[in-house]
XYZ file of C-alpha atoms in Angstrom:
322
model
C -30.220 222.273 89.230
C -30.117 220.185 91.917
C -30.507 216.503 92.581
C -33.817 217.033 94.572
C -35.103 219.629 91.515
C -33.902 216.960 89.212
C -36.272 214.080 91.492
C -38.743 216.253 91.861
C -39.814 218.136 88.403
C -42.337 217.028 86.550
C -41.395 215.106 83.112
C -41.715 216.976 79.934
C -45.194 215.473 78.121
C -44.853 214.425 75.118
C -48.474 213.578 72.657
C -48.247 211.691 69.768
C -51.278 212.533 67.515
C -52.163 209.393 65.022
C -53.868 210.059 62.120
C -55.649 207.606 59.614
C -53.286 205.798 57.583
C -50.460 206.227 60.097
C -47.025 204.478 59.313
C -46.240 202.026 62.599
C -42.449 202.362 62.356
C -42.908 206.028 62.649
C -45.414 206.032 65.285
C -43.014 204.253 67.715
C -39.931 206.536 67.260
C -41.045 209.301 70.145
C -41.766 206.416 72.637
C -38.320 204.887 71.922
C -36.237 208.069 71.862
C -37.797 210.422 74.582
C -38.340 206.891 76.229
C -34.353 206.416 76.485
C -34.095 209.817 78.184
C -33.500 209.181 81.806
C -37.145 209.683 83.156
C -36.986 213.144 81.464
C -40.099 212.804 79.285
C -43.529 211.416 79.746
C -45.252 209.968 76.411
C -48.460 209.638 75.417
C -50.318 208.551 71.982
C -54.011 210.128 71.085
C -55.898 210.162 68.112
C -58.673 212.628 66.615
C -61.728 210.872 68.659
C -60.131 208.566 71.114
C -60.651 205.705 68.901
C -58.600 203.124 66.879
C -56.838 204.169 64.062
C -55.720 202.671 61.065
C -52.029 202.188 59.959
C -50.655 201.814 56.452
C -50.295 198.279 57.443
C -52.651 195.278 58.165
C -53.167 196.251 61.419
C -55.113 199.229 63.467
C -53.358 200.336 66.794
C -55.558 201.257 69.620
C -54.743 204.389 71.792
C -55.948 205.098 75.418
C -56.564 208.646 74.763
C -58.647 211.141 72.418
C -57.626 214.807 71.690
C -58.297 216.452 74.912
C -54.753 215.587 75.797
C -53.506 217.831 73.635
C -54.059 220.561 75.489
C -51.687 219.146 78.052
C -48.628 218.594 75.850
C -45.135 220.523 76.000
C -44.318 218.840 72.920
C -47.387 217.573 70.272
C -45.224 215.497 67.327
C -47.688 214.921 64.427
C -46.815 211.546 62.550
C -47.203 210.657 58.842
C -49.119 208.898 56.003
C -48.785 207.645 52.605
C -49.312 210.160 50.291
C -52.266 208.881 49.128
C -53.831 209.355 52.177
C -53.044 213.072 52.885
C -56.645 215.021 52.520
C -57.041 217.658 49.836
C -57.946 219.422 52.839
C -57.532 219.567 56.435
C -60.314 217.319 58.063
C -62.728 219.066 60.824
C -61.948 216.397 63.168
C -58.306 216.883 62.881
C -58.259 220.934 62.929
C -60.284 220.384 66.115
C -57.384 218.383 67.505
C -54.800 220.809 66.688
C -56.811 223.649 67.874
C -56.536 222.175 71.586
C -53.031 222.698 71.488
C -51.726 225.527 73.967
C -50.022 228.314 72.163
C -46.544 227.753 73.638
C -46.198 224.073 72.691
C -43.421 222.748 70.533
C -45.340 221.226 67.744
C -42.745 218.376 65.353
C -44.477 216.965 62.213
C -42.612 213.725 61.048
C -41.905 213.075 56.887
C -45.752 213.730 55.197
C -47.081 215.209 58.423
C -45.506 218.696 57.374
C -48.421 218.698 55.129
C -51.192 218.372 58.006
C -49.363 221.417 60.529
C -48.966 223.485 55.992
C -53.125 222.801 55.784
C -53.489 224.250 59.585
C -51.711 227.754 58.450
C -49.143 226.900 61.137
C -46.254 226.891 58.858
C -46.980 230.262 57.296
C -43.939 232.170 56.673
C -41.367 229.527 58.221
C -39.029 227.252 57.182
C -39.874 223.689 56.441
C -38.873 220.308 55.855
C -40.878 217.156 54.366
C -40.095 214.007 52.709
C -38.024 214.800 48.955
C -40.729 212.669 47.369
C -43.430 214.851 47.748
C -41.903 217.784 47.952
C -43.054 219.483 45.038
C -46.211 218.896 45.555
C -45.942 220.374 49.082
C -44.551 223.764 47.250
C -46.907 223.785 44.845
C -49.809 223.639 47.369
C -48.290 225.766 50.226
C -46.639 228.656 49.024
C -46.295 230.675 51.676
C -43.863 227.942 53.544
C -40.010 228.246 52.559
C -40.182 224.732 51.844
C -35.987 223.035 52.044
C -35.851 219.872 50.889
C -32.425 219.363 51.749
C -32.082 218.549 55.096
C -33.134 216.182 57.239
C -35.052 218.358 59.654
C -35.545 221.949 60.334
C -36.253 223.856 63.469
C -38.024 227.066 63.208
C -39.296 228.404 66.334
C -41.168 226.232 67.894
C -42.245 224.245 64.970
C -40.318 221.575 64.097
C -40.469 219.803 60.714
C -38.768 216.370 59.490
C -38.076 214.917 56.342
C -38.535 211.152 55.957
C -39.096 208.057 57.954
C -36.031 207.824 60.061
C -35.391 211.716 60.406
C -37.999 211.204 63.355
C -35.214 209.668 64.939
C -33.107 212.465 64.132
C -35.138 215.437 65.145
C -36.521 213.768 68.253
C -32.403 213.765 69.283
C -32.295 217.184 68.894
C -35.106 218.040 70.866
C -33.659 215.852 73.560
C -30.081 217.548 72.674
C -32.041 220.906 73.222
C -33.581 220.369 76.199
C -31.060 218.476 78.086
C -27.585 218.568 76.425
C -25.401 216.380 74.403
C -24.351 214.246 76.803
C -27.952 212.395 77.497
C -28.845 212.936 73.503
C -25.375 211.031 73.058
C -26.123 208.485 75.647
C -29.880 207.979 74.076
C -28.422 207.519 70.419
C -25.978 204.963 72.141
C -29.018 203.131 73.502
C -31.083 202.888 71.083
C -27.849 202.061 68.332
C -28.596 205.022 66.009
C -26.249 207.750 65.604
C -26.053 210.993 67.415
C -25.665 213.228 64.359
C -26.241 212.054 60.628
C -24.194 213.379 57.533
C -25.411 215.516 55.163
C -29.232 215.967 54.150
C -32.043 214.042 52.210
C -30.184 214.723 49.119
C -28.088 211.884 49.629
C -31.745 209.419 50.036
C -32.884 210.465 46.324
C -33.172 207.844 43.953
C -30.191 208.184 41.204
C -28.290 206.282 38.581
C -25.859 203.420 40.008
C -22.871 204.166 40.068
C -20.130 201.665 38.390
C -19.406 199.212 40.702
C -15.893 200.407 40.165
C -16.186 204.049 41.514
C -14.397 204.796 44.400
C -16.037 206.103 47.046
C -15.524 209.290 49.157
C -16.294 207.718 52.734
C -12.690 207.104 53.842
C -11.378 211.082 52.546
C -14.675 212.152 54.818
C -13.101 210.568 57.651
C -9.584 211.619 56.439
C -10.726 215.269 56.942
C -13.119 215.034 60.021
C -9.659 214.338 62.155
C -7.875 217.528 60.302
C -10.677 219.763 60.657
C -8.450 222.491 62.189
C -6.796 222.507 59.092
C -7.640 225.349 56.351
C -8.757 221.725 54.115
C -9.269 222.530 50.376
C -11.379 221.036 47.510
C -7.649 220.011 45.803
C -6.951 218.636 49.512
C -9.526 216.283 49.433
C -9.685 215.697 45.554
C -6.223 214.807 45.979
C -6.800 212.641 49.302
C -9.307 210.711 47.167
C -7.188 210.408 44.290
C -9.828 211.828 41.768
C -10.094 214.621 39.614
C -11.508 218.036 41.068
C -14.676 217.719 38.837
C -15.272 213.990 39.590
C -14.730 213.913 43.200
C -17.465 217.138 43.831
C -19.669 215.105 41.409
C -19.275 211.894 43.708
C -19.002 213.661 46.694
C -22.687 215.061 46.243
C -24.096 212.001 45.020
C -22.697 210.378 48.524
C -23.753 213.153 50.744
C -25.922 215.370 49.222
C -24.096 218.319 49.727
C -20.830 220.000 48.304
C -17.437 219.565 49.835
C -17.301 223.172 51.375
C -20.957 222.921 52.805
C -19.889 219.551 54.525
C -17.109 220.542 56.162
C -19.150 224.056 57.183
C -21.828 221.842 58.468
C -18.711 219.164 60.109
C -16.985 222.486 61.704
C -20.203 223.901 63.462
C -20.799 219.963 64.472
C -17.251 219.843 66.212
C -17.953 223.672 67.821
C -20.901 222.676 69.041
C -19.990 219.757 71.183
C -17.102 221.901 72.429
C -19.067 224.774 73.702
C -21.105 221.968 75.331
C -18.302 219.742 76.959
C -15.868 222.467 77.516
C -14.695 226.262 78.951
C -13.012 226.941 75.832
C -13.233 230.518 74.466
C -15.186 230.889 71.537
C -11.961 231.993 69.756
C -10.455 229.223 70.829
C -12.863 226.701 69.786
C -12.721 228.785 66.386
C -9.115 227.589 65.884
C -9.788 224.323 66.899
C -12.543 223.614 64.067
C -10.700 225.423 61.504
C -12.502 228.170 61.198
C -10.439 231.564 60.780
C -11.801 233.673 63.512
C -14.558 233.843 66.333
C -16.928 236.026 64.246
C -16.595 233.128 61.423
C -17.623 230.886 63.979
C -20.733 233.055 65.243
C -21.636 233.783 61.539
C -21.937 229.964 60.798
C -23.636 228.817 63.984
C -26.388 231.275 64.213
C -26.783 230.490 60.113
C -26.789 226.568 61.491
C -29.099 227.087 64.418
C -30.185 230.707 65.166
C -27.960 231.721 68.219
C -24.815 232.398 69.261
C -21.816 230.949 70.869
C -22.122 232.488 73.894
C -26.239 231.613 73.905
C -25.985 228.163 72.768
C -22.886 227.662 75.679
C -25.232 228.885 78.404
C -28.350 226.711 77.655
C -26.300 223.413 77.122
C -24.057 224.374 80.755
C -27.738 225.058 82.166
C -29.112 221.466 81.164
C -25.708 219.879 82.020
């Protein structure tokens, strides 16, 4: 694309729909990340009627626009409540609001706001994220969703679901990562002093005994492995890195990251592959070697299980955006 294309195209718009009861903190994280994106993104905030809306703090927040917006949006991102103030049901008002929505918009639900996009039947049959706190309660009610409370967002099409609080921060990077490549998500993540990827999944967030003060920790074998990840790394590897037994260190290791040894460095490995088919010419089989993974079709296998496409896919939309 050119420097003129790049001048003149018009910014992606982004609408923030607040609902009653809306956390502030989360409200704010689309302005702040899409804001950090070089111009690239336009956002706006609406609620239900165009009226102030209260948050979960002593304080309502006034918005310049009502719902008709919506229909304007590229991207909609939904925000979230306490669970106490998530509707048995989803409110006329607000099903009106979502109904403006144009049928090839991205729509991103943030934490409990999975629950609002579950009670408007657009999460039928898709994957599905929400906070680990209520997430029983969101399986229990919504059947039909293949609810993972794992992981710290998922992207299923175009609807986009987050787990809690912060995760906004972390699924409005990869929508910027998406759209316009590593290299401005990077440089908004630097900007805004959050990191570019996180570790692990919400797993690691749930509330769990203390350990001793006296337990070692598995941080600095994590980092031990992350610069030998072209190496065919073993649980006895990093058991043995960490000095601990093979049974203790998977026990700690979960309780840290809220995965399993293997599945982290999977999930480290796809990381790594990713950035390279982004910053580099490398062949795939190539860049297979260079994450440790045994072949090319290993690598394709475990990226489109990681993100739905392949090498050569993913390498052409990132080149495209660059």
């Amino acid at each position: 694309m050119s420097d003129l294309q790049l001048r003149t195209r018009r910014p992606e718009r982004v609408v923030v729909l607040a609902l009653d009861g809306v956390y502030p903190f989360e409200l704010g994280i689309p302005s702040r990340i899409f804001g950090a994106a070089d111009g690239h993104y336009e956002v706006l905030t609406c609620t239900v009627d165009g009226r102030p809306v209260r948050t979960n703090a002593d304080f309502t927040i006034g918005v310049e626009h009502g719902p008709e917006i919506l229909a304007t949006a590229d991207t909609v991102v939904v925000t979230s409540m306490p669970p106490a103030h998530i509707p048995a049901e989803l409110p006329e008002e607000v099903a009106a609001a979502l109904a403006r929505i144009r049928p090839d918009a991205r729509i991103v639900s943030i934490c409990t706001a999975a629950f609002v996009l579950a009670q408007a039947g657009l999460l039928d049959g898709r994957r599905a994220t929400t906070h680990w706190q209520v997430a029983e309660e969101f399986r229990r009610r919504f059947p039909r969703v293949d609810l993972d409370p794992d992981v710290l967002f998922v992207a299923d099409g175009r609807m986009l679901t987050s787990a809690g609080a912060a995760s906004g921060v972390d699924i409005c990077l990869h929508i910027v990562r998406t759209d316009h490549g590593g290299e401005l998500a990077n440089s908004v993540a630097r900007r805004c002093v959050v990191p570019p990827f996180r570790d692990g999944g919400q797993a690691q967030y749930i509330e769990q005994p203390v350990p001793d003060s006296g337990a070692a920790s598995t941080a600095g074998t994590r980092l031990w492995a992350l610069g030998r990840l072209d190496e065919p790394l073993t649980l006895t590897d990093l058991a043995g890195h960490a000095r601990m037994s093979l049974r203790t260190f998977a026990r700690r290791f979960h309780d840290e990251v809220g995965l399993s040894p293997g599945r982290w460095l999977i999930q480290q490995r796809v990381v790594r592959a990713r950035q390279l088919l982004e910053s580099s010419d490398l062949p795939v089989d190539r860049i297979a070697a260079e994450v440790g993974f045994a072949t090319g079709a290993s690598l394709r296998q475990h990226l489109h299980a990681a993100i739905g496409v392949s090498p050569q896919a993913y390498r052409r939309t990132f080149q495209q955006a660059r």
